[in-house]
Coordinates of C-alpha atoms in Angstrom, one line a residue:
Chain A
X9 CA -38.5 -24.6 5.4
X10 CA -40.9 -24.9 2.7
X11 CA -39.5 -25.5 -0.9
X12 CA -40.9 -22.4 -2.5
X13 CA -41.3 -19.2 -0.1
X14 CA -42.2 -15.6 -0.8
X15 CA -40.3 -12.9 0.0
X16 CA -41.7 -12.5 3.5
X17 CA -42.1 -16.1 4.0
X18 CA -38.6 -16.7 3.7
X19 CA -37.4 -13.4 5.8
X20 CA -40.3 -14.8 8.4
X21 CA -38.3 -18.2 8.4
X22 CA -34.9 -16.2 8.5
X23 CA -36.1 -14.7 11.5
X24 CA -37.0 -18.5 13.5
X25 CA -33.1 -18.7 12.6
X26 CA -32.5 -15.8 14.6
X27 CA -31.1 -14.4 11.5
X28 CA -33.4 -11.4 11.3
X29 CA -31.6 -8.5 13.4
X30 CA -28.4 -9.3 11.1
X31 CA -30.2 -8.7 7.6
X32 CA -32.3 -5.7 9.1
X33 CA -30.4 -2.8 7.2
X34 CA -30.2 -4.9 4.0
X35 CA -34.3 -5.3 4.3
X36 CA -35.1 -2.0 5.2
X37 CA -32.7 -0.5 1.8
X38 CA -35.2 -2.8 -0.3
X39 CA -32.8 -5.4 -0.7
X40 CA -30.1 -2.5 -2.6
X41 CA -26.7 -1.5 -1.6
X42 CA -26.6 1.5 0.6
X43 CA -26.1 5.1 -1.0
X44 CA -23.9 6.1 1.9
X45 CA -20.5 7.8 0.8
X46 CA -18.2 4.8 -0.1
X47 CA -15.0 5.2 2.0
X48 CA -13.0 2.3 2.8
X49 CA -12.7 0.8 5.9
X50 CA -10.3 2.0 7.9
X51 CA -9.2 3.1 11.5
X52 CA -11.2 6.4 12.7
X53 CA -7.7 8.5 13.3
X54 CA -7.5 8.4 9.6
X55 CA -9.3 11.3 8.4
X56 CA -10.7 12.0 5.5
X57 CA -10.2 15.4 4.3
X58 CA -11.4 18.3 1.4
X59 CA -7.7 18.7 0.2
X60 CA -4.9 16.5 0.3
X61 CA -1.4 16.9 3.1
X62 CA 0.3 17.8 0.1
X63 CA 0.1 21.6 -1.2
X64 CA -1.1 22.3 -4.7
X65 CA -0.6 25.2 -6.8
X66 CA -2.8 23.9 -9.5
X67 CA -2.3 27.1 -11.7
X68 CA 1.1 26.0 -11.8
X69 CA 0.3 22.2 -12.6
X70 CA 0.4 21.2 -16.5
X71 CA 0.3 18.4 -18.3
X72 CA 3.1 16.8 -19.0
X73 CA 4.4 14.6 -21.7
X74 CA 5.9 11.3 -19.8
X75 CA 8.0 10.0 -22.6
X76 CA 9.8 13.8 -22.5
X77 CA 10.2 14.6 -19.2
X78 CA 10.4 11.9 -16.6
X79 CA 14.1 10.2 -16.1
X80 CA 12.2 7.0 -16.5
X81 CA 11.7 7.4 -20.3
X82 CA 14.2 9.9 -21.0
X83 CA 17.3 8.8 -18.9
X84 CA 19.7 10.1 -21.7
X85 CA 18.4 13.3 -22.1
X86 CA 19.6 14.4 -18.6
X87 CA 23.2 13.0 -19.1
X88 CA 26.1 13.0 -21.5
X89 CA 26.1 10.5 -23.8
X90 CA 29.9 9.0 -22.3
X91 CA 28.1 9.0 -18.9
X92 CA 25.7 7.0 -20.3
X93 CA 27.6 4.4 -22.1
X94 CA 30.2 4.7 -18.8
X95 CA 27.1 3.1 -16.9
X96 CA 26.0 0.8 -19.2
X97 CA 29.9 -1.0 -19.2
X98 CA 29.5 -0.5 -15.4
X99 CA 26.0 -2.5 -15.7
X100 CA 27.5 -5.3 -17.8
X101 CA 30.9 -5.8 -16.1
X102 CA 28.8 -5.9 -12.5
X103 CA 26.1 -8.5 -13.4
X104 CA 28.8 -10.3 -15.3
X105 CA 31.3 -10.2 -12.2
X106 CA 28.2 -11.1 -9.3
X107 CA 26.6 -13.5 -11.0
X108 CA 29.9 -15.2 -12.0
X109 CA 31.4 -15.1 -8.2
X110 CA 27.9 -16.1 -7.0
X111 CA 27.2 -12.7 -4.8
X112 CA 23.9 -13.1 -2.4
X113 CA 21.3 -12.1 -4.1
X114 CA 22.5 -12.2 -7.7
X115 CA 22.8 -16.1 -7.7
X116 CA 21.7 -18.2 -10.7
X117 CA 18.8 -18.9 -9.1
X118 CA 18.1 -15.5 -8.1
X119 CA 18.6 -14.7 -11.6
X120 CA 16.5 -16.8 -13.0
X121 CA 13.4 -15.9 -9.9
X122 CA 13.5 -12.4 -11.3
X123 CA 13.5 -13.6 -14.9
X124 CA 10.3 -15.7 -14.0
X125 CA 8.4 -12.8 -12.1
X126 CA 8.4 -10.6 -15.2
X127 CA 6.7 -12.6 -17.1
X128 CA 3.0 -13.8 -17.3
X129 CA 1.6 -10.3 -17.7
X130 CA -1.1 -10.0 -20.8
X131 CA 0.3 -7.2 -22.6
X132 CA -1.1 -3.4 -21.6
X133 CA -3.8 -1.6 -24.0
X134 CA -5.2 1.7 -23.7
X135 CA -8.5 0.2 -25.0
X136 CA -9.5 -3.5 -25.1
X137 CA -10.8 -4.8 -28.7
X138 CA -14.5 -4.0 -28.7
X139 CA -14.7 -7.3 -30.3
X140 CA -13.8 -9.2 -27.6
X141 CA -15.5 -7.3 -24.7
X142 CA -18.5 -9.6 -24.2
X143 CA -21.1 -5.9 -24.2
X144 CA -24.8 -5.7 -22.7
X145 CA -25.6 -4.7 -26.1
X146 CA -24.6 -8.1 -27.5
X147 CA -26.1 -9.9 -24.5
X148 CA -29.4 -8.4 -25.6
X149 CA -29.6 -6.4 -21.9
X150 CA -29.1 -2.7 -20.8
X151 CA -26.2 -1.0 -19.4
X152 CA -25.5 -2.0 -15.4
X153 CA -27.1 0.8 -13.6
X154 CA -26.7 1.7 -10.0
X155 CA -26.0 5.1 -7.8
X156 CA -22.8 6.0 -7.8
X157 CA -22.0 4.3 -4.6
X158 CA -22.6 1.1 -5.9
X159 CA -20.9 1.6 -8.8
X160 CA -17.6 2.5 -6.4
X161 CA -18.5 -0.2 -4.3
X162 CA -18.9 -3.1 -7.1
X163 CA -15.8 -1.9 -8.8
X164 CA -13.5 -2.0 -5.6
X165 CA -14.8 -5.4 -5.3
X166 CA -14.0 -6.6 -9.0
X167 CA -10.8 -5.2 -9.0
X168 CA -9.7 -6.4 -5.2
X169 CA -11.1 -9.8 -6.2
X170 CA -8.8 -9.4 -9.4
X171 CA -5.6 -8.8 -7.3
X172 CA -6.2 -5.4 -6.0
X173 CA -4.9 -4.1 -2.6
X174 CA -7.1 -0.8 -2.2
X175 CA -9.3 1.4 -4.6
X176 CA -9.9 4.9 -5.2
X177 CA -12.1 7.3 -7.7
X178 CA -11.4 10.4 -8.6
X179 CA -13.6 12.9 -10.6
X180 CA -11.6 14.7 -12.9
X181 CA -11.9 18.5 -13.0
X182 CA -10.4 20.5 -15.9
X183 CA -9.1 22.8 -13.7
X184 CA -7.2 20.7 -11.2
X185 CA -7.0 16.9 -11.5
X186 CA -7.0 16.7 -15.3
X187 CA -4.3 18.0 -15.7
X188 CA -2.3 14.8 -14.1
X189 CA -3.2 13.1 -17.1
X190 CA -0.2 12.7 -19.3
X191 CA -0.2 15.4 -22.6
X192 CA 2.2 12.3 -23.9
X193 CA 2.1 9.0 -23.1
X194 CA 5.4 7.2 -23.1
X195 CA 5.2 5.9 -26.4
X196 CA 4.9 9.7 -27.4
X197 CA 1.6 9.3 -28.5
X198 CA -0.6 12.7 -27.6
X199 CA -3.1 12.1 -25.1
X200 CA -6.0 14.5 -26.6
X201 CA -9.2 15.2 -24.4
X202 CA -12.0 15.6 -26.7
X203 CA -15.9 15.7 -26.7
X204 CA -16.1 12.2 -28.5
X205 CA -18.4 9.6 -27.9
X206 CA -15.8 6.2 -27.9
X207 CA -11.8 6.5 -26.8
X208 CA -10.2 6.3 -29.7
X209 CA -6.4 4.9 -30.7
X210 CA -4.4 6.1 -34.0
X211 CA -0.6 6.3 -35.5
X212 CA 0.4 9.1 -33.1
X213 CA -2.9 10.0 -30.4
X214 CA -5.2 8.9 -28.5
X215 CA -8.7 10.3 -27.6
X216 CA -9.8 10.5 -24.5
X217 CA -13.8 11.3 -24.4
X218 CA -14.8 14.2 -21.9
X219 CA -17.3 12.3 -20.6
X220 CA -14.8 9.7 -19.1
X221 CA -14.9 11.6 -15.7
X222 CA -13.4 9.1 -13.2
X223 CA -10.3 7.7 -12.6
X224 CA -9.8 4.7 -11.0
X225 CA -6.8 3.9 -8.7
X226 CA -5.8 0.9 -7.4
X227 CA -2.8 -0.3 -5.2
X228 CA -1.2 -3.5 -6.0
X229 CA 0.6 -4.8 -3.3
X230 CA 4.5 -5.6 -3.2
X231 CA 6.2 -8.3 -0.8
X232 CA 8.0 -6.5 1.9
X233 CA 10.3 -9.9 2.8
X234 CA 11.5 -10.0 -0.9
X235 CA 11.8 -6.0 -0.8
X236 CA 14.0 -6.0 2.1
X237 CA 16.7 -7.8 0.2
X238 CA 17.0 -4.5 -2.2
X239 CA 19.2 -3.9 -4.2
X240 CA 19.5 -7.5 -5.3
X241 CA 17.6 -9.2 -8.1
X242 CA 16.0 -10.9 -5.8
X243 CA 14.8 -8.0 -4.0
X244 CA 13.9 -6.3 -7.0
X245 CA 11.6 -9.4 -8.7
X246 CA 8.9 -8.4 -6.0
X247 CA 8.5 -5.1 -8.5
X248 CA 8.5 -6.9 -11.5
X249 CA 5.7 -9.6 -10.1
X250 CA 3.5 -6.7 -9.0
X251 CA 3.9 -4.9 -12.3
X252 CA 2.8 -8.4 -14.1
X253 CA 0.1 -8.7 -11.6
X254 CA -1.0 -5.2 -12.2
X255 CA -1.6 -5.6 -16.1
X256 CA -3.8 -8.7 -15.1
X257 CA -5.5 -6.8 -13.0
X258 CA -6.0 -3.8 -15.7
X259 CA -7.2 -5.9 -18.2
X260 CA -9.6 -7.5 -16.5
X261 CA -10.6 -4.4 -15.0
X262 CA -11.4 -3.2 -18.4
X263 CA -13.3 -6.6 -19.4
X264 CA -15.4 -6.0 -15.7
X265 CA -15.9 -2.2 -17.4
X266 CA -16.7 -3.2 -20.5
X267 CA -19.2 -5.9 -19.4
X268 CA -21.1 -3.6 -18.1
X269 CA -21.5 -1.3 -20.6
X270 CA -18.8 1.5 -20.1
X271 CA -15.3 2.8 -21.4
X272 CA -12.4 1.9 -19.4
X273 CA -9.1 3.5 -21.0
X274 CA -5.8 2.1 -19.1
X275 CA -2.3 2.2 -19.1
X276 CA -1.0 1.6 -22.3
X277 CA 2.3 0.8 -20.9
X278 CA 4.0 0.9 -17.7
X279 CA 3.3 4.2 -16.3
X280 CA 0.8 5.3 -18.8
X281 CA -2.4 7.9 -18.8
X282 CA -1.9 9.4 -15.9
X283 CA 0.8 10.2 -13.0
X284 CA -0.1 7.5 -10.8
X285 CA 1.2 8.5 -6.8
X286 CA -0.7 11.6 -7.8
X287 CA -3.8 10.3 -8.4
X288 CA -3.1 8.0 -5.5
X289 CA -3.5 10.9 -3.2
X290 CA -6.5 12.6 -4.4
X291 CA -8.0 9.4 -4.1
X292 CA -7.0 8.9 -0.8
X293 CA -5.1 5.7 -1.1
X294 CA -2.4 7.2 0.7
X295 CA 0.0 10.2 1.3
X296 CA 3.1 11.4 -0.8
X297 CA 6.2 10.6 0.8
X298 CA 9.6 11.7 1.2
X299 CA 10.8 9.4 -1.4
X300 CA 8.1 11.0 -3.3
X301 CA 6.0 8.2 -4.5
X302 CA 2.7 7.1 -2.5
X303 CA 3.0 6.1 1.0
X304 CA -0.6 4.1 2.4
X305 CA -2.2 3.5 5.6
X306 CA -3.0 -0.3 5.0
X307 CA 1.1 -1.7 3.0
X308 CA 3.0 1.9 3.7
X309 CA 5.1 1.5 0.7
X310 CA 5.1 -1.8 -0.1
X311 CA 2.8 -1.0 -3.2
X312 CA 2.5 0.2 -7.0
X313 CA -0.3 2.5 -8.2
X314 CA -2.1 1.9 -11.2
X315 CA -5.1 3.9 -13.1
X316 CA -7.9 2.9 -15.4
X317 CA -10.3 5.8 -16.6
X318 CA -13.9 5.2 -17.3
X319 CA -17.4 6.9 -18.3
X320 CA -19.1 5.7 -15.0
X321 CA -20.6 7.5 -12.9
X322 CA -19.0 6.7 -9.6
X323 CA -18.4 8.2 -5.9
X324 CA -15.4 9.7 -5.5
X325 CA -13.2 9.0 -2.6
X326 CA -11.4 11.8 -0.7
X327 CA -8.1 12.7 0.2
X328 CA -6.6 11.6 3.2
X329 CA -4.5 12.7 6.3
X330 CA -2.9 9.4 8.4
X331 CA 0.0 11.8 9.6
X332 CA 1.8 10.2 7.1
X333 CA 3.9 13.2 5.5
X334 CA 4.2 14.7 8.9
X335 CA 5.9 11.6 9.9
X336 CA 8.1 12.1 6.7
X337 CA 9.1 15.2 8.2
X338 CA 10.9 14.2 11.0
X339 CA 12.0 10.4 9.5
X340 CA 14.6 10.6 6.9
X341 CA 15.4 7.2 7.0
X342 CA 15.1 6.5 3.1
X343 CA 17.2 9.5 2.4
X344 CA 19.6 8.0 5.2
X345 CA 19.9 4.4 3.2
X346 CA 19.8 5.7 -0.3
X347 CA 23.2 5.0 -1.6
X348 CA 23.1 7.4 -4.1
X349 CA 22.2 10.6 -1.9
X350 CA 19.1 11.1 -4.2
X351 CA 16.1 12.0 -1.7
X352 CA 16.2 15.1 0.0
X353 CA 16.9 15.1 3.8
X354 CA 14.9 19.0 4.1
X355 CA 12.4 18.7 6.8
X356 CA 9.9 20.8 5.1
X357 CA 8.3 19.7 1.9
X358 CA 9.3 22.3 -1.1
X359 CA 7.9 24.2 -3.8
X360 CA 11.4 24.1 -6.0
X361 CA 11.8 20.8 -7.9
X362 CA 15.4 19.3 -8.7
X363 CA 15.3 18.9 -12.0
X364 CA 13.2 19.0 -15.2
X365 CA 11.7 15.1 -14.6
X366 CA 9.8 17.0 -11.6
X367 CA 6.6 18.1 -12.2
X368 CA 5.6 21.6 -10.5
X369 CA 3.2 22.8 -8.8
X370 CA 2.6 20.7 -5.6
X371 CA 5.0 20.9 -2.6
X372 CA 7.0 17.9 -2.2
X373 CA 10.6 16.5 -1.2
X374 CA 11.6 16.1 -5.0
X375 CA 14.5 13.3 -5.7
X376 CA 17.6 13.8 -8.1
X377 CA 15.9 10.7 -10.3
X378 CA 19.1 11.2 -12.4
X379 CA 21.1 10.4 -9.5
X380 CA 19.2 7.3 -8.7
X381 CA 18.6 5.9 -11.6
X382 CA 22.3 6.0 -12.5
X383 CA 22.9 3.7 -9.1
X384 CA 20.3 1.4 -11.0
X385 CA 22.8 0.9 -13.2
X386 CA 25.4 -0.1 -11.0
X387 CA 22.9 -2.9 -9.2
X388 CA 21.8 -3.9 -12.0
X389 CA 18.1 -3.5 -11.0
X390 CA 15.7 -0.8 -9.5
X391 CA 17.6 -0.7 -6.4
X392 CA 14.4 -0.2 -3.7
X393 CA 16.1 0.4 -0.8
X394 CA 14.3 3.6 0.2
X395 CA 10.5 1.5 0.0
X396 CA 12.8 -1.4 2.1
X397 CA 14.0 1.0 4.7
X398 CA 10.4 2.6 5.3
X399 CA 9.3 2.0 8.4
X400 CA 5.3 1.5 7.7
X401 CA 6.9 -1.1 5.5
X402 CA 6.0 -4.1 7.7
X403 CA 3.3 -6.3 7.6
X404 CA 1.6 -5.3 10.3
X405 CA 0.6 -8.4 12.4
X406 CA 2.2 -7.7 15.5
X407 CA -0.4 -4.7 17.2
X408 CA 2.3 -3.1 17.7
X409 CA 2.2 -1.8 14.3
X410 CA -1.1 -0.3 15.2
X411 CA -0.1 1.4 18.2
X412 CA 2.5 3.2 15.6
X413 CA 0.3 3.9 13.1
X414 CA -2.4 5.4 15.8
X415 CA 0.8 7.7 17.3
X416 CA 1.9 8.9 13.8
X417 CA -1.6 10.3 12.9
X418 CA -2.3 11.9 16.1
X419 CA 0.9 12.6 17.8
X420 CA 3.3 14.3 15.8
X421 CA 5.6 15.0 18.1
X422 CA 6.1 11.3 18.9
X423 CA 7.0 10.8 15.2
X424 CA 11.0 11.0 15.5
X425 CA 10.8 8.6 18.7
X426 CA 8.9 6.2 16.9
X427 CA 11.2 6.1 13.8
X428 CA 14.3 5.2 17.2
X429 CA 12.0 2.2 17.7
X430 CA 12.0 1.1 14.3
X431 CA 15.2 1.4 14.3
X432 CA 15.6 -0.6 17.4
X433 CA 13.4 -3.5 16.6
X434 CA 13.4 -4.3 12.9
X435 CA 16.6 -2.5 10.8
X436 CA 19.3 -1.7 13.3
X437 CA 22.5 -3.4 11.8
X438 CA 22.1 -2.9 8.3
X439 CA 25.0 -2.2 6.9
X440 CA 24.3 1.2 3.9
X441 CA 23.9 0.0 0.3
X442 CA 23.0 -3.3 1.5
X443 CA 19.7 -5.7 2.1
X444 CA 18.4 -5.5 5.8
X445 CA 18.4 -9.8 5.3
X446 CA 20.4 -12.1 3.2
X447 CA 18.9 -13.2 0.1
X448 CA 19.6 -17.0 0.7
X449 CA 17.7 -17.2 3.7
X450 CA 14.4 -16.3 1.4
X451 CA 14.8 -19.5 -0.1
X452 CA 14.2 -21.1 3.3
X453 CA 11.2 -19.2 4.5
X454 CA 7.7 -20.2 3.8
X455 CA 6.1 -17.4 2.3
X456 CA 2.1 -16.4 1.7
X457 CA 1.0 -16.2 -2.2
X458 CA 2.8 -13.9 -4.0
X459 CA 4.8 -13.1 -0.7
X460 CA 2.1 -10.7 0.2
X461 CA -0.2 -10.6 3.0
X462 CA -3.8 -10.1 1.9
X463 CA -6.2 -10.2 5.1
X464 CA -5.1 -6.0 6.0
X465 CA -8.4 -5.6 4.3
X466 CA -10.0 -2.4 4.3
X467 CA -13.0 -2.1 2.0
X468 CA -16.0 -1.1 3.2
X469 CA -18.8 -3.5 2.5
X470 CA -22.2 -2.0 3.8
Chain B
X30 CA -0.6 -17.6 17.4
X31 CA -3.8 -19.7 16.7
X32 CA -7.4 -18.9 17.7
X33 CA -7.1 -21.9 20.1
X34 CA -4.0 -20.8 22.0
X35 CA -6.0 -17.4 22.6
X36 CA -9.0 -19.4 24.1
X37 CA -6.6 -20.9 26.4
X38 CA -4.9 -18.3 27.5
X39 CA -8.1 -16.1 27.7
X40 CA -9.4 -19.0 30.1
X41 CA -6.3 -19.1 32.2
X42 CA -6.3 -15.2 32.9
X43 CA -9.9 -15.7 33.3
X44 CA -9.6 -18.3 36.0
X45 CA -6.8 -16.4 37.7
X46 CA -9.0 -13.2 38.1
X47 CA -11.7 -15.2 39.0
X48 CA -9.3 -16.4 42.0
X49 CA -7.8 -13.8 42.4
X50 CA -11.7 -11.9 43.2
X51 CA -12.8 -14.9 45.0
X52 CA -10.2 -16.5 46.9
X53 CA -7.8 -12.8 47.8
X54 CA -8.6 -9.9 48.9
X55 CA -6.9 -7.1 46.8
X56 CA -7.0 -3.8 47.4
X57 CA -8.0 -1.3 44.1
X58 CA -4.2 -0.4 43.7
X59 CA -3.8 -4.1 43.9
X60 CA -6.4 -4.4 40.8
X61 CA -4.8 -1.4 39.1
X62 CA -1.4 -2.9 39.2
X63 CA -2.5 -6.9 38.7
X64 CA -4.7 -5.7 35.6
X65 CA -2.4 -3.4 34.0
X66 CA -0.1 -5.9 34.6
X67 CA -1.7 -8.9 32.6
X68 CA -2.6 -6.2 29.8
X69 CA 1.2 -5.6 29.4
X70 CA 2.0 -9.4 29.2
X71 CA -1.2 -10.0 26.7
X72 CA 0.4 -7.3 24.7
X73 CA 3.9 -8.8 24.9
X74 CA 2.8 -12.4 23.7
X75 CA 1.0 -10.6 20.8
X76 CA 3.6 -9.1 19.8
X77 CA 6.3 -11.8 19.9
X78 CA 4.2 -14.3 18.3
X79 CA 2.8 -11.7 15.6
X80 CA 6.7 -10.6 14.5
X81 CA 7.7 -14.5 15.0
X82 CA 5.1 -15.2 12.1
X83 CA 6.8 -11.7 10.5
X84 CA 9.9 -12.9 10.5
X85 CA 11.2 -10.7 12.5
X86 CA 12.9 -12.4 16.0
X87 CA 14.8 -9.6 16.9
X88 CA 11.7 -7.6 17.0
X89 CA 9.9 -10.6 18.1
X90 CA 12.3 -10.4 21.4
X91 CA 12.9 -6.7 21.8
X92 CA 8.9 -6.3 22.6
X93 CA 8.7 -9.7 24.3
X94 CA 11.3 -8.1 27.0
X95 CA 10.0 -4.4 26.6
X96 CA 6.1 -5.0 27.2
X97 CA 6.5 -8.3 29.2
X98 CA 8.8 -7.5 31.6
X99 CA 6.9 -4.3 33.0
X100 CA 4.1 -6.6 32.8
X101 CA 5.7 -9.4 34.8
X102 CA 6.9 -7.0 37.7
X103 CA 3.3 -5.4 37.7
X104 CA 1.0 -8.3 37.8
X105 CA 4.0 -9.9 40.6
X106 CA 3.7 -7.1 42.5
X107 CA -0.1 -6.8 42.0
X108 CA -0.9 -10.7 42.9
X109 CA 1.9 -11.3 45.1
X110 CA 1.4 -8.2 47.7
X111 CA -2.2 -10.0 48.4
X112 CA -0.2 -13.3 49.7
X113 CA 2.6 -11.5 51.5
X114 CA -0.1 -9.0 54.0
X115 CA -2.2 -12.5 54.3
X116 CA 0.7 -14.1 55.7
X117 CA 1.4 -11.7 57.8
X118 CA -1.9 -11.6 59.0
X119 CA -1.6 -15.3 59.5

């Protein structure tokens, strides 16, 4: 080819390639992304849909303060003060006593794995330091623009090439989503929604500017093979790896954000700005479960959710049904395993919550966190058994995965069969309270990066 | 299971129905059952090697035995009936 072509010169010599048919759409769109509704890619039986599987009163819904209600922040508020210094002398004595007699899973080594994978996280901000945010402005260029399908598309890609599993947008509404932003966050500051032109950060608030419409969701995935070995420390690490990951992933979401000339406001700390499963499933990243957190088409549970809010403009994505929550209906297998009885074994999703760390106004099996968060203390970790047990927790190279998830979204009544032939094949013996695989035999399997498996991609790159 | 194991085996099914349409004369149920048949066992071997690589050998085996063997008795049935009726014939 010659050195120096012109446009149709070099599509002319593209086309001797044979290249031509291939590049077609890319040619014909003027060399732009296509406008067409970003959804990611995924099999047809998984519908998109105008309102999500799970119910919403959003009348009912308000915003509530996460430092004050959830039994994450505010464990002692929900129990005596002897019951809680009772665990804690339960806590100490156990991991004392297992790592001591060398108990599978709580090893030294074990020990020290888990101490490793919670670190090498850069520390969570709600707003990056406009000083370090490398700006168009100070590059002497203007703002990235682009429809709002691009912008959803280049965003999916930063944030996947970041460490992402799947993204999602949602456009806040006042009346509805909104109000799934914290009032609090957990450091108590008050999350205030106000017509100003920057986010903003002081002793006891932070501003949120109304023009900050979309919320961006992301999935970080979780290793099922070091999951199944819950409630050890080694099962647990896998959660405190993906959390690390995730601030990585936030901050440099927000430096992506930044970099091309908009807000991004994230998590301030674990669990910040917004309740996470819940934007999960407006965004369509996945269903709500019966253990109540987000349950997805491409990992099943084997993720964490996390949320960065921005000024812009970007498609939504929508709500989606995989069967996943009918399949709940008639599988109670996490409510079977948990070894504290916390998850409800109702078939039906309800409107009645279990305690004051539920939030109201959506119709969902609703866990006794006070219940299972006091077993925590008696593992000494975050327990996971219920995401271990789940049977769309699998990695989903054998097609026979596929055949599963086809059946659960389009053959309900096939769902309690299918959860006998999970059973059968992957967690038949396991013995209640206890990992589905020994925790020394990790050590001897080779593992992909992170212990995840990235290539059940599903972004849609047209 | 590696892209170069598939090729073979795709070539090995594919020179077996090209005997199979060349060499014997099957009837349609004959087709049915020999095509159904090597489906089944395609399946099987997918699956096994798939959970192998999941670490999953129980799983690995259950589906081995629960797609394979329908498969082995129908593709049997659907090659070996062929042999059996030209035999006769002979």
């Amino acid at each position: 080819m010659p050195e120096s072509l012109t446009r149709r010169e070099f599509m002319k010599e593209l086309g001797k390639l044979g290249a031509v048919a291939s590049l077609a759409p890319m040619v014909v769109a003027g060399e732009q992304m296509s406008d067409k509704p970003y959804s990611l890619k995924r099999p047809s039986f998984i519908k998109e849909v105008d309102e999500p599987t799970t119910e919403i009163r959003w009348d009912e819904v308000k915003r509530i303060a996460e430092g004050e209600v959830t039994a994450r922040r505010s464990f002692s508020k929900y129990l005596s003060q002897d019951r809680l210094d009772k665990l804690t002398e339960i806590r100490t004595a156990n991991m004392d006593k297992y790592i001591k007699e060398g108990r599978d899973g709580y090893t030294l080594k074990d020990h020290a794995l888990k101490s490793g994978a919670g670190k090498g996280g850069v520390s969570r901000v709600f707003i990056q330091d406009p000083e370090k945010v490398q700006t168009p402005e100070k590059l002497g260029v203007p703002n990235w623009t682009g429809t709002p399908e691009e912008a959803t598309m280049i965003v999916s890609a930063a944030l996947r090439h970041y460490g992402a599993g799947t993204v999602g947008v949602t456009e806040l509404d006042t009346n509805t989503t909104e109000k799934l932003i914290y009032a609090k966050d957990p450091d108590g500051k008050e999350m205030r929604i106000e017509d100003a032109d920057m986010p903003e950060e002081g002793e006891d608030y932070r501003v949120i500017p109304k023009k900050a419409r979309w919320m961006i969701t992301y999935t970080v995935q979780m290793s099922e093979e070091a999951m199944i070995r819950c409630p050890t420390h080694l099962g647990s690490q896998t959660t405190s790896l993906t959390y690390r990951r995730s601030q990585n992933v936030q901050e440099r979401g927000q430096f992506f954000l930044g970099g091309l000339g908009y807000m991004a406001m994230g998590e301030s700390s674990t669990n910040a700005l917004a309740i996470a499963p819940a934007f999960g499933v407006m965004s369509g990243l996945g269903e709500l479960s019966r253990y109540n957190r987000l349950l997805t088409p491409e990992y099943g549970s084997m993720v964490r959710v996390f949320k960065i809010l921005t000024d812009l403009p970007m498609a939504p994505t929508k709500p989606i049904d995989a069967g996943l929550l009918e399949y709940c209906k008639n599988c109670t297998k996490c409510a079977d395993h948990c070894p504290s009885k916390a998850l409800s074994f109702e078939k039906e999703p309800t409107w009645e919550t279990v305690g004051g760390w539920n939030n109201p106004g959506h119709k969902a099996w609703f866990e006794d966190s006070v219940k299972c968060r006091s077993y925590w203390y008696e593992t000494g970790n975050n327990c996971g058994i219920c995401f271990a047990v789940c049977p769309f927790a699998s990695k989903n190279l054998a097609s026979f995965s596929k055949v599963r998830d086809y059946m659960a979204a389009t053959v309900p009544a096939f769902d309690g069969t299918l959860k006998k032939i999970d059973d059968l094949l992957y967690t038949p013996y396991t013995e209640f309270g206890k990992p589905q695989k020994t925790a020394e035999s990790w050590w001897h399997e080779n593992h992909p990066d992170y212990g995840i498996h990235t290539d059940q991609t599903v972004r849609e790159t047209s | 299971m590696s892209v170069t194991l598939w090729l073979i085996l795709g070539a090995v099914v594919a020179l077996g129905f090209y005997f199979a349409a060349t060499k014997m004369k099957l009837t349609w149920y004959e087709w049915v059952l020999a095509v159904l048949g090597t489906i089944l066992i395609l399946f099987a071997i997918q699956n096994y090697s798939a959970s192998q690589l999941e670490l999953e050998p129980r799983a690995a085996g259950l589906l081995l035995l629960i797609f394979g063997l329908p498969g082995v008795i129908l593709a049997a049935v659907g090659f070996v009936l062929p042999f059996l009726r030209a035999k006769k014939a002979a």
